[in-house]
């Protein structure tokens, strides 16, 4: 029987699995540094089918943000549209030219997204020993998502845990440990390498869409990565870790006195890029069909200056 | 001396260069259909350097939307941040976990962007013979940008017109015709093929950034594609055309009585995807350096349901 | 037993209780015209205590818009704040001057509000025979809320139905007819006069706040005005009618085949200003205490050009 | 010749003209406390004409926020409208009922507005000795505008300085001192009393509207109150001070090393409510016509929880 995992131990692991300074004091890329030009080139050689599969959930009012908190679903509004044209409100431009324009109001973490390295912190510090006073109402002056403007491109690996377990989806509260990640990869015929972008499918989104309800999806009990994945992420030199859940980690957390400990360790200290609310079902089907679980992966963030996250449309190119 | 180009002639060309029905009555992809799996695979073989270059202008308050119209620059707001943590307003989560979250309000066409096929119309119709009553305050029920969710990936070609002309940038009002596009491509050692994504650099953005002023950028006189590119786009089966300008076309337009005629012909009828406000300077430098003007290109739109455009971060992978 | 009330009958009553043209073809004020200067002066003589009581529900994330529809609760964001000052992000202004600024995103009908006369319509027409093509994405060109910029000021009357009935609140589905309005007024010692602003308290908001839940408040079963109040509103020359509910009318509606028939009749045809989501509890207590149910009432709309509604802070001055 | 006014002296005056603690340690009303019930009752006896005049500038894209800063003009969007009805997109509700709904995005200080007592601060403190750590991204926990929910109602006084000076408008940089305020009041036949709401017209807005340009209105040189009004505001027990300018005070400021010193003294220390961007022309004309410069004044803020300001529609009832 193991001792309970405390916030103190989380901080200790944070120090142990730290990449602060590894790429110099000015680094804002974190583990994306592991994706070298050689690895990008290698990734471009993976596609066999010329098939492109999105891992984004559509951004709209049917998204998972059903609560009344500050993260709401995207609000899409039309500035001008076809109905206006029919009503005679678009007669200003010559030659009959008419158009539609629109706008969106969206929390940057409301749907399929990257967390920037400025997204979480503790003890006054974020990634690479930077003070959190750099993150104010004016945005993040360091570690913001636009630092990743020339990315994210690399080798993607889908770890389809429900299929590996021969289940439809993992039950809430199921922790996925490093041994299972390795076993799943082996069963899929892939080996995890430095600079890989790892997509871990839990099936939680599949279940929510199947049941037609997002109840509990945002912040409630969920399957997800175990805190014991922290050394795995560090040692395997994972560039990015993504799930089909709200917060990547298993909930309730395995810690007795702290919240989202893997964020605390791996995002803040290791500098891993976290992807959340990925929709992996179509990709999972395609991988199962031809047995190829690695692919060229590209998910460019919108370079919103100073942002601490970005909505994305991640693409698997196979 | 040629006769003035009228709205009647634009409509005639619209009929002549129409792809309506070409991919069936349900098609919402337009010329993206030209990017076959084979062409995607071929594009993945282009990179030599493992280099990724963004063609996005950062999204922030320094963007080109300086007017008081409905297209404003992105408004980025922090929901919670590091300063709040320092002020003691983030003591709710256990273990010292703290975080930053943010939100954006942005017109979908305010910066680097794709126009959806629902973006422009005339005579009550948009691409593929669809009624504009499908585009209302509820969004576009057809031809919206989320139809392109599994894209855009293909071969990109940079046509660097100022470099070809040995100029810093093209003067406002300069029309770029199809002959010049071909000549530039030839000088660069590339040949335009079906399904290509063509990035035409005019240097206008270079000039605005150099001068520190966006005056006139949005809707004022500009260099851009001539209306005579309409048959070229159609016959060469171009998948997407992009510029570093506000509206792709030369302004003032070459027509006497209609606005943005190339949009009217090529977007509405040919079904070409238009990309605007691309920032191509870093890409242009890289291409000039090694003389390779073709690359793997990926620019996934955010699949905002029913949207008539999307901000994007286009990536050239070389 | 009476015949079911159909949409046809609603339209017939609409014609019967119409004020279209009564104040000329250019009128955009509707029944606010009944508040003559004499009546305003008379209203200013009502206060005895020098007491001001707000009938607004606070505008925040705890408001009644708990669903995922387009009417969401207000989103209040800080542009700059005290925490930023503490974090050193406000050192730009000389002399130590620092400040806070903020912004709101709010549907204009999300809380305590006036409906503009452009808010509802049928058969292509809104108040005063105006075509609904005047209400487009560019806003309402007629009958918008800014037409009431120099208002609303007049005599307010609270009709406290639960107190009259000796109940805490009315059950959902309870229709309040004109006889009860008159009886309640008589019991309170007031007589309804031309130009009065009538606040009808149902207790529904009291119940929701008491139960800590807005479930069903927006659009679900509710107590409210009966369709039979339509002639009463017309004949008594009521300037404005307000409730503590989402939609003024009893729900389910008393009609078999149409929605919100009192809006259809009285707002569109009679031109009555409707106020909704009023918080009347403090006012009800004060009126009960001194037995005075009439007061000077002022509820100026924000003159948002072209808006079809406005959030308000209605004040009873007693 | 007087010594330059320094930030040190501003701080000294701040201590001298402080009302901190005057109404107890819990007070959040500041000088609004001077508006006693007696004064409210007295104010209700002022109207003679039954005339209501708004002092709001319409809220729309033509407002004064023409810059690219975080305070932008209101963005009004339609959620659903008449054009949608015509396009067949509103067929969901029975009986032909159709409607329009809308939304606004607006900085709370973008137009006619109240500054909350949480709006400005220095040396870590705001009004009534409160720490600025209370003002975070979650809003202001103290001194927010919703503290004034049951207000603002009282006696209003228009001091029409251009008319007093027989000028169309005051030149930019013109400081209005306390002697001129008194002389103007005397010429108008009113005497300033405790609890008065003083509207000082400079004519700057008149000029901007006349010239069709807001250039320089927001933050540029402007006429306004002199720093020497600080003791006058304090000693006369003014409840609120309002102007037709962006920032109430004369610009450039009369201080050598600090910004908006009257805000620093009178808002932070005296606790005076400041109103800005008032449109006083119609009121000025009416007052000039009948020679009555005092009136019942009501300008209820929207009680947005935690807000540091509120757009308002101030009404003069005469």
Coordinates of N, CA and C in Angstrom, one line a residue, chain C residues 7 11 36-37 40-41 44 47-54 56-60 70-72 76 78-79 81-83 85-86 90 93-109 118-124 131-133 135-140 146 148-153 257-260 263-264 279 296 298 300-309 311-313 315 317-318, chain D residues 7 11 36-37 40-41 44-45 47-54 56-60 70-72 76 78-79 81-83 85-86 90 93-109 118-124 131-133 135-140 146 148-153 257-260 263-264 279 296 298 300-309 311-313 315 317-318:
Chain C
X7 N -55.1 31.2 -33.3 CA -54.3 32.3 -33.9 C -55.1 33.2 -34.8
X11 N -55.3 37.3 -34.2 CA -55.1 38.3 -35.3 C -56.3 39.2 -35.3
X36 N -48.4 61.9 -20.8 CA -48.4 63.3 -21.2 C -47.5 64.1 -20.1
X37 N -47.1 65.3 -20.5 CA -46.4 66.2 -19.5 C -47.2 66.3 -18.2
X40 N -46.7 63.3 -16.2 CA -45.4 63.2 -15.6 C -45.3 64.1 -14.4
X41 N -45.8 65.3 -14.5 CA -45.8 66.3 -13.4 C -46.6 65.7 -12.2
X44 N -44.6 63.2 -10.3 CA -43.5 63.7 -9.5 C -44.0 64.2 -8.1
X47 N -44.0 61.0 -4.5 CA -43.1 60.6 -3.5 C -43.4 61.3 -2.1
X48 N -43.3 60.5 -1.0 CA -43.5 61.0 0.3 C -42.3 60.8 1.2
X49 N -41.5 59.8 0.8 CA -40.4 59.3 1.7 C -39.0 59.7 1.2
X50 N -38.9 60.0 0.0 CA -37.5 60.3 -0.5 C -36.8 59.0 -0.6
X51 N -37.5 57.9 -0.9 CA -36.9 56.6 -1.0 C -36.8 56.1 -2.4
X52 N -35.7 55.5 -2.8 CA -35.5 55.0 -4.2 C -35.3 53.5 -4.1
X53 N -36.1 52.8 -4.8 CA -36.0 51.3 -4.8 C -35.8 50.8 -6.2
X54 N -34.7 50.0 -6.4 CA -34.5 49.4 -7.7 C -35.3 48.2 -8.0
X56 N -34.4 46.1 -10.5 CA -33.5 45.3 -11.3 C -32.9 44.1 -10.6
X57 N -32.8 43.1 -11.3 CA -32.1 41.9 -10.8 C -30.6 42.2 -11.2
X58 N -29.7 42.0 -10.4 CA -28.3 42.2 -10.8 C -27.9 41.5 -12.0
X59 N -27.1 42.1 -12.8 CA -26.7 41.5 -14.1 C -25.4 40.8 -13.9
X60 N -25.4 39.5 -13.8 CA -24.2 38.7 -13.7 C -24.4 37.2 -14.1
X70 N -29.2 31.3 -27.3 CA -28.4 32.5 -27.6 C -28.6 33.6 -26.6
X71 N -29.6 33.5 -25.7 CA -29.7 34.5 -24.6 C -28.9 33.9 -23.4
X72 N -27.7 34.4 -23.3 CA -26.9 33.9 -22.1 C -26.8 35.0 -21.1
X76 N -19.1 39.6 -17.9 CA -18.4 40.8 -17.4 C -16.9 40.5 -17.4
X78 N -12.9 42.1 -17.1 CA -12.0 43.3 -16.7 C -11.0 43.5 -17.8
X79 N -10.9 44.7 -18.2 CA -9.9 45.1 -19.2 C -8.5 45.4 -18.5
X81 N -7.2 46.0 -14.1 CA -7.7 46.0 -12.8 C -6.6 46.2 -11.7
X82 N -7.0 46.2 -10.5 CA -6.1 46.4 -9.4 C -5.1 45.3 -9.2
X83 N -5.4 44.1 -9.5 CA -4.4 43.0 -9.5 C -3.3 43.3 -10.5
X85 N -2.3 46.2 -11.4 CA -1.5 47.2 -10.8 C -0.5 46.6 -9.8
X86 N -1.0 45.7 -9.0 CA -0.1 45.0 -8.0 C 1.0 44.2 -8.7
X90 N 0.8 48.2 -14.6 CA 0.1 49.5 -14.8 C 1.1 50.6 -14.4
X93 N 1.3 55.2 -16.5 CA 0.7 56.6 -16.3 C 1.5 57.3 -15.2
X94 N 1.8 58.5 -15.3 CA 2.7 59.2 -14.3 C 1.9 59.5 -13.0
X95 N 2.7 59.6 -12.0 CA 2.2 60.0 -10.7 C 1.6 59.0 -9.9
X96 N 1.6 57.7 -10.3 CA 1.1 56.6 -9.6 C -0.4 56.4 -9.9
X97 N -1.0 57.2 -10.8 CA -2.4 57.0 -11.2 C -2.6 55.6 -11.8
X98 N -3.5 54.9 -11.3 CA -3.9 53.5 -11.8 C -5.4 53.4 -11.9
X99 N -5.9 52.4 -12.6 CA -7.3 52.4 -12.8 C -7.8 51.0 -13.1
X100 N -9.1 50.9 -13.1 CA -9.7 49.6 -13.6 C -10.7 50.0 -14.6
X101 N -10.9 49.1 -15.6 CA -11.8 49.3 -16.7 C -12.4 47.9 -17.0
X102 N -13.6 47.9 -17.5 CA -14.3 46.6 -17.8 C -15.2 46.7 -19.0
X103 N -15.7 45.6 -19.3 CA -16.5 45.4 -20.5 C -17.6 44.4 -20.2
X104 N -18.7 44.5 -21.0 CA -19.7 43.5 -20.8 C -20.2 43.0 -22.2
X105 N -20.5 41.7 -22.2 CA -21.2 41.1 -23.4 C -22.5 40.6 -22.9
X106 N -23.6 41.2 -23.4 CA -24.9 40.8 -22.9 C -26.0 40.9 -23.9
X107 N -26.8 39.8 -24.0 CA -28.0 39.9 -24.8 C -28.9 40.9 -24.2
X108 N -29.5 41.8 -25.0 CA -30.2 42.9 -24.4 C -31.5 42.5 -23.7
X109 N -31.9 41.2 -23.9 CA -33.1 40.7 -23.2 C -32.7 39.7 -22.2
X118 N -40.0 46.9 -31.8 CA -39.5 46.1 -32.9 C -39.2 44.6 -32.5
X119 N -39.6 44.3 -31.3 CA -39.2 43.0 -30.7 C -40.0 41.8 -31.3
X120 N -41.4 42.0 -31.5 CA -42.2 40.9 -32.0 C -43.0 41.4 -33.2
X121 N -43.3 40.4 -34.0 CA -44.1 40.7 -35.3 C -44.7 39.4 -35.8
X122 N -45.6 39.6 -36.7 CA -46.2 38.5 -37.5 C -46.7 39.0 -38.8
X123 N -46.9 38.1 -39.8 CA -47.5 38.5 -41.1 C -46.7 39.7 -41.7
X124 N -45.4 39.7 -41.4 CA -44.5 40.6 -42.1 C -44.5 42.1 -41.6
X131 N -42.9 47.4 -42.0 CA -42.4 46.1 -42.6 C -41.2 45.6 -41.8
X132 N -41.2 44.3 -41.6 CA -40.2 43.7 -40.8 C -38.8 43.6 -41.5
X133 N -38.9 44.0 -42.8 CA -37.6 44.1 -43.5 C -36.8 45.3 -43.0
X135 N -36.0 45.4 -40.0 CA -35.2 44.8 -38.8 C -34.3 43.8 -39.4
X136 N -33.0 44.2 -39.6 CA -32.0 43.3 -40.2 C -30.8 43.2 -39.3
X137 N -29.7 42.6 -39.8 CA -28.5 42.5 -39.0 C -27.9 43.9 -38.7
X138 N -28.4 44.9 -39.4 CA -27.9 46.3 -39.1 C -28.8 46.9 -38.0
X139 N -29.7 46.1 -37.4 CA -30.5 46.7 -36.3 C -31.9 47.1 -36.9
X140 N -32.7 47.6 -36.0 CA -34.1 48.0 -36.4 C -34.0 49.5 -36.8
X146 N -34.1 53.0 -28.9 CA -33.6 54.4 -28.7 C -34.6 55.4 -29.1
X148 N -37.1 55.6 -27.5 CA -37.6 55.9 -26.1 C -36.6 56.6 -25.3
X149 N -35.6 57.2 -25.9 CA -34.5 57.8 -25.2 C -34.9 58.7 -24.1
X150 N -35.9 59.6 -24.4 CA -36.3 60.6 -23.4 C -37.4 60.0 -22.5
X151 N -37.1 58.9 -22.0 CA -38.1 58.2 -21.1 C -37.4 57.0 -20.4
X152 N -38.1 56.2 -19.7 CA -39.5 56.2 -19.5 C -39.7 56.7 -18.0
X153 N -40.5 57.7 -17.9 CA -40.8 58.4 -16.7 C -42.3 58.5 -16.5
X257 N -52.9 27.3 -30.7 CA -52.0 27.2 -31.9 C -51.2 28.4 -32.1
X258 N -50.9 29.2 -31.0 CA -49.9 30.2 -31.2 C -49.2 30.6 -29.9
X259 N -48.0 31.2 -30.1 CA -47.1 31.4 -29.0 C -47.2 32.9 -28.6
X260 N -47.2 33.1 -27.2 CA -47.2 34.5 -26.7 C -48.2 35.4 -27.4
X263 N -48.2 39.2 -26.6 CA -47.2 40.0 -27.3 C -47.7 40.3 -28.7
X264 N -48.3 39.3 -29.3 CA -48.8 39.5 -30.7 C -49.9 40.6 -30.8
X279 N -37.4 42.7 -10.7 CA -37.3 42.2 -9.4 C -38.0 43.1 -8.4
X296 N -43.5 57.5 -8.3 CA -42.8 58.0 -9.4 C -41.9 56.9 -9.9
X298 N -39.1 55.5 -12.9 CA -38.2 55.9 -14.0 C -37.4 54.7 -14.4
X300 N -35.0 54.5 -17.6 CA -34.5 54.9 -18.9 C -33.8 53.7 -19.6
X301 N -34.2 53.5 -20.9 CA -33.4 52.4 -21.7 C -32.1 53.0 -22.1
X302 N -31.1 52.1 -22.2 CA -29.9 52.6 -22.9 C -30.2 52.8 -24.3
X303 N -29.9 54.0 -24.8 CA -30.2 54.3 -26.3 C -29.2 53.6 -27.2
X304 N -29.2 52.3 -27.3 CA -28.4 51.6 -28.2 C -29.1 51.7 -29.6
X305 N -28.4 52.4 -30.5 CA -29.1 52.6 -31.8 C -29.5 51.3 -32.5
X306 N -30.8 51.3 -32.8 CA -31.3 50.2 -33.6 C -31.6 48.9 -32.7
X307 N -31.5 49.0 -31.4 CA -31.7 47.8 -30.6 C -33.2 47.5 -30.4
X308 N -33.5 46.2 -30.2 CA -34.8 45.8 -30.1 C -35.2 45.5 -28.6
X309 N -34.4 46.0 -27.7 CA -34.6 45.8 -26.3 C -33.5 46.5 -25.6
X311 N -31.5 46.4 -21.5 CA -31.4 46.2 -20.1 C -31.7 47.5 -19.4
X312 N -32.3 47.4 -18.2 CA -32.7 48.6 -17.5 C -32.5 48.4 -16.0
X313 N -32.4 49.5 -15.3 CA -32.5 49.5 -13.9 C -33.7 50.4 -13.5
X315 N -36.4 52.3 -11.4 CA -36.4 52.9 -10.1 C -37.8 53.3 -9.7
X317 N -39.5 55.7 -7.1 CA -39.2 56.8 -6.2 C -40.5 57.1 -5.4
X318 N -40.3 56.9 -4.1 CA -41.5 56.9 -3.2 C -41.5 58.0 -2.2
Chain D
X7 N 2.8 65.5 -7.9 CA 2.1 64.3 -7.4 C 2.0 64.3 -5.8
X11 N -1.3 64.0 -3.5 CA -1.5 63.1 -2.4 C -1.9 63.9 -1.1
X36 N -29.8 62.9 0.7 CA -30.7 62.4 1.8 C -32.1 62.3 1.3
X37 N -33.0 61.5 1.9 CA -34.4 61.4 1.5 C -35.0 62.8 1.4
X40 N -34.0 64.2 -1.9 CA -34.7 63.6 -3.0 C -36.1 64.1 -3.1
X41 N -36.8 64.3 -2.0 CA -38.2 64.8 -2.0 C -38.1 66.2 -2.5
X44 N -37.9 66.3 -6.2 CA -39.1 65.9 -7.0 C -40.1 67.1 -7.1
X45 N -39.9 68.1 -6.4 CA -40.8 69.3 -6.5 C -40.3 70.3 -7.5
X47 N -39.8 69.9 -11.0 CA -40.3 69.9 -12.4 C -41.6 70.8 -12.5
X48 N -41.6 71.5 -13.6 CA -42.7 72.5 -13.9 C -43.4 72.1 -15.2
X49 N -42.7 71.4 -16.1 CA -43.2 71.2 -17.5 C -43.5 69.8 -17.8
X50 N -43.1 68.9 -17.0 CA -43.4 67.5 -17.3 C -42.6 67.1 -18.5
X51 N -41.4 67.6 -18.6 CA -40.5 67.4 -19.8 C -39.3 66.5 -19.3
X52 N -39.0 65.5 -20.1 CA -37.9 64.6 -19.8 C -36.9 64.7 -20.9
X53 N -35.6 65.0 -20.6 CA -34.6 65.2 -21.5 C -33.4 64.2 -21.2
X54 N -33.0 63.4 -22.2 CA -31.9 62.5 -22.0 C -30.6 63.3 -22.2
X56 N -27.9 61.3 -22.7 CA -27.0 60.2 -23.2 C -26.7 60.5 -24.7
X57 N -25.5 60.1 -25.0 CA -25.1 60.0 -26.4 C -25.6 58.6 -26.8
X58 N -26.2 58.5 -28.0 CA -26.5 57.1 -28.4 C -25.3 56.2 -28.4
X59 N -25.6 55.0 -28.1 CA -24.5 54.0 -28.0 C -24.5 53.2 -29.4
X60 N -23.5 53.5 -30.2 CA -23.4 52.8 -31.4 C -22.0 53.0 -32.0
X70 N -8.4 49.4 -25.9 CA -9.4 48.4 -25.4 C -10.8 49.0 -25.3
X71 N -10.9 50.3 -25.1 CA -12.2 50.9 -25.1 C -12.7 51.2 -26.5
X72 N -13.5 50.3 -27.0 CA -14.1 50.4 -28.4 C -15.5 50.9 -28.3
X76 N -23.1 46.2 -31.6 CA -24.5 45.7 -31.5 C -24.7 44.6 -32.5
X78 N -27.3 41.4 -34.0 CA -28.7 40.8 -34.0 C -28.5 39.3 -33.8
X79 N -29.3 38.7 -32.9 CA -29.3 37.3 -32.7 C -30.3 36.7 -33.7
X81 N -33.7 38.3 -36.4 CA -34.3 39.5 -36.9 C -35.4 39.3 -37.9
X82 N -35.9 40.4 -38.4 CA -37.0 40.4 -39.3 C -36.6 39.8 -40.7
X83 N -35.4 40.1 -41.1 CA -34.9 39.5 -42.3 C -34.8 38.0 -42.3
X85 N -36.8 36.2 -40.6 CA -38.2 35.8 -40.7 C -38.6 35.8 -42.2
X86 N -38.2 36.8 -42.9 CA -38.5 36.8 -44.4 C -37.8 35.7 -45.1
X90 N -37.4 31.5 -39.4 CA -38.1 31.7 -38.1 C -39.5 31.0 -38.1
X93 N -41.9 28.8 -34.3 CA -42.9 29.1 -33.2 C -44.3 29.1 -33.9
X94 N -45.2 28.5 -33.1 CA -46.6 28.4 -33.7 C -47.3 29.7 -33.9
X95 N -48.3 29.7 -34.8 CA -49.2 30.9 -34.9 C -48.6 32.0 -35.6
X96 N -47.4 31.9 -36.2 CA -46.8 33.0 -37.0 C -46.0 33.9 -36.1
X97 N -45.9 33.7 -34.8 CA -45.1 34.5 -33.9 C -43.7 34.5 -34.4
X98 N -43.2 35.7 -34.5 CA -41.8 35.9 -34.9 C -41.2 37.0 -34.0
X99 N -39.9 37.1 -34.0 CA -39.3 38.1 -33.1 C -37.9 38.5 -33.5
X100 N -37.4 39.5 -32.9 CA -36.0 40.0 -33.0 C -35.4 40.0 -31.6
X101 N -34.1 39.6 -31.6 CA -33.4 39.6 -30.4 C -32.0 40.2 -30.7
X102 N -31.3 40.7 -29.7 CA -30.0 41.3 -30.0 C -29.1 41.3 -28.8
X103 N -27.9 41.7 -29.0 CA -26.8 41.6 -28.0 C -25.9 42.7 -28.2
X104 N -25.2 43.1 -27.1 CA -24.2 44.1 -27.2 C -22.9 43.7 -26.6
X105 N -21.8 44.2 -27.1 CA -20.5 44.1 -26.5 C -20.0 45.5 -26.3
X106 N -19.9 45.9 -25.0 CA -19.5 47.2 -24.8 C -18.6 47.4 -23.6
X107 N -17.5 48.1 -23.8 CA -16.8 48.6 -22.6 C -17.7 49.5 -21.8
X108 N -17.7 49.3 -20.5 CA -18.7 50.0 -19.7 C -18.4 51.5 -19.6
X109 N -17.2 51.9 -20.0 CA -16.8 53.3 -20.0 C -16.7 53.9 -21.4
X118 N -14.5 52.2 -7.6 CA -13.4 51.3 -7.8 C -12.7 51.6 -9.1
X119 N -13.0 52.7 -9.7 CA -12.4 53.0 -11.1 C -11.0 53.5 -11.0
X120 N -10.6 54.3 -10.0 CA -9.2 54.8 -10.0 C -8.6 54.6 -8.6
X121 N -7.3 54.5 -8.6 CA -6.6 54.3 -7.3 C -5.1 54.6 -7.4
X122 N -4.5 54.7 -6.3 CA -3.0 54.8 -6.2 C -2.5 54.4 -4.9
X123 N -1.3 54.1 -4.9 CA -0.6 53.6 -3.6 C -1.4 52.4 -3.0
X124 N -1.9 51.6 -3.9 CA -2.6 50.3 -3.4 C -3.9 50.5 -2.8
X131 N -8.2 48.0 -0.2 CA -7.1 47.5 -1.0 C -7.5 47.2 -2.4
X132 N -6.6 47.6 -3.3 CA -6.9 47.3 -4.7 C -6.8 45.9 -5.1
X133 N -6.4 45.0 -4.2 CA -6.4 43.6 -4.5 C -7.9 43.1 -4.5
X135 N -9.9 44.3 -6.5 CA -10.4 44.6 -7.9 C -9.5 43.7 -8.8
X136 N -10.1 42.5 -9.2 CA -9.4 41.6 -10.0 C -10.2 41.2 -11.2
X137 N -9.7 40.2 -11.9 CA -10.5 39.7 -13.1 C -11.9 39.3 -12.7
X138 N -12.1 39.0 -11.4 CA -13.5 38.6 -11.0 C -14.3 39.8 -10.8
X139 N -13.8 41.0 -11.0 CA -14.6 42.2 -10.8 C -14.2 42.9 -9.5
X140 N -14.9 43.9 -9.1 CA -14.6 44.6 -7.9 C -15.4 44.1 -6.8
X146 N -22.6 48.4 -8.7 CA -23.9 47.9 -8.3 C -24.2 48.3 -6.8
X148 N -24.5 51.2 -6.1 CA -25.4 52.4 -6.4 C -26.7 52.0 -7.0
X149 N -27.1 50.7 -6.9 CA -28.3 50.2 -7.5 C -29.5 51.0 -7.3
X150 N -29.7 51.5 -6.0 CA -30.9 52.3 -5.7 C -30.6 53.8 -5.9
X151 N -30.2 54.1 -7.0 CA -29.8 55.5 -7.3 C -29.6 55.6 -8.8
X152 N -29.2 56.6 -9.3 CA -28.9 57.9 -8.7 C -30.0 58.8 -9.0
X153 N -30.6 59.4 -7.9 CA -31.8 60.3 -8.0 C -31.5 61.5 -7.1
X257 N 3.6 66.1 -13.0 CA 4.1 64.7 -12.9 C 3.0 63.7 -12.5
X258 N 1.8 64.0 -12.8 CA 0.8 63.0 -12.6 C -0.4 63.2 -13.5
X259 N -1.2 62.1 -13.7 CA -2.3 62.1 -14.7 C -3.6 62.1 -13.9
X260 N -4.5 62.9 -14.5 CA -5.9 63.0 -14.0 C -5.9 63.2 -12.4
X263 N -9.3 63.1 -10.5 CA -9.7 61.7 -10.2 C -9.0 61.2 -8.9
X264 N -7.7 61.4 -8.9 CA -6.9 60.9 -7.8 C -7.4 61.5 -6.4
X279 N -24.2 64.1 -23.0 CA -24.6 64.9 -24.1 C -25.7 65.9 -23.6
X296 N -35.1 67.7 -11.5 CA -35.0 66.4 -11.0 C -34.1 65.5 -11.9
X298 N -32.2 61.8 -12.8 CA -32.2 60.4 -12.4 C -31.3 59.7 -13.5
X300 N -29.9 55.9 -13.3 CA -29.7 54.6 -12.6 C -28.6 53.8 -13.4
X301 N -27.5 53.4 -12.7 CA -26.6 52.5 -13.3 C -27.1 51.2 -13.5
X302 N -26.7 50.5 -14.6 CA -27.0 49.0 -14.7 C -26.3 48.3 -13.5
X303 N -27.0 47.6 -12.7 CA -26.3 46.9 -11.6 C -25.5 45.7 -12.1
X304 N -24.5 45.9 -12.8 CA -23.6 44.7 -13.3 C -22.7 44.4 -12.1
X305 N -22.9 43.2 -11.5 CA -22.2 42.9 -10.3 C -20.7 43.0 -10.5
X306 N -20.1 43.8 -9.6 CA -18.6 43.9 -9.6 C -18.1 44.9 -10.6
X307 N -18.9 45.6 -11.4 CA -18.4 46.5 -12.4 C -17.8 47.7 -11.9
X308 N -16.9 48.3 -12.6 CA -16.2 49.5 -12.2 C -16.7 50.7 -12.9
X309 N -17.9 50.6 -13.6 CA -18.5 51.7 -14.3 C -19.8 51.2 -14.9
X311 N -22.6 52.2 -18.3 CA -23.3 53.0 -19.2 C -24.6 53.5 -18.6
X312 N -25.0 54.7 -18.9 CA -26.3 55.2 -18.4 C -27.0 56.1 -19.4
X313 N -28.3 56.2 -19.1 CA -29.1 57.2 -19.8 C -29.6 58.2 -18.8
X315 N -31.4 61.2 -17.2 CA -32.6 61.9 -17.5 C -32.7 63.2 -16.6
X317 N -35.6 65.7 -15.5 CA -37.0 65.8 -15.5 C -37.3 67.2 -15.1
X318 N -38.0 68.0 -15.9 CA -38.1 69.4 -15.7 C -39.6 69.8 -15.6

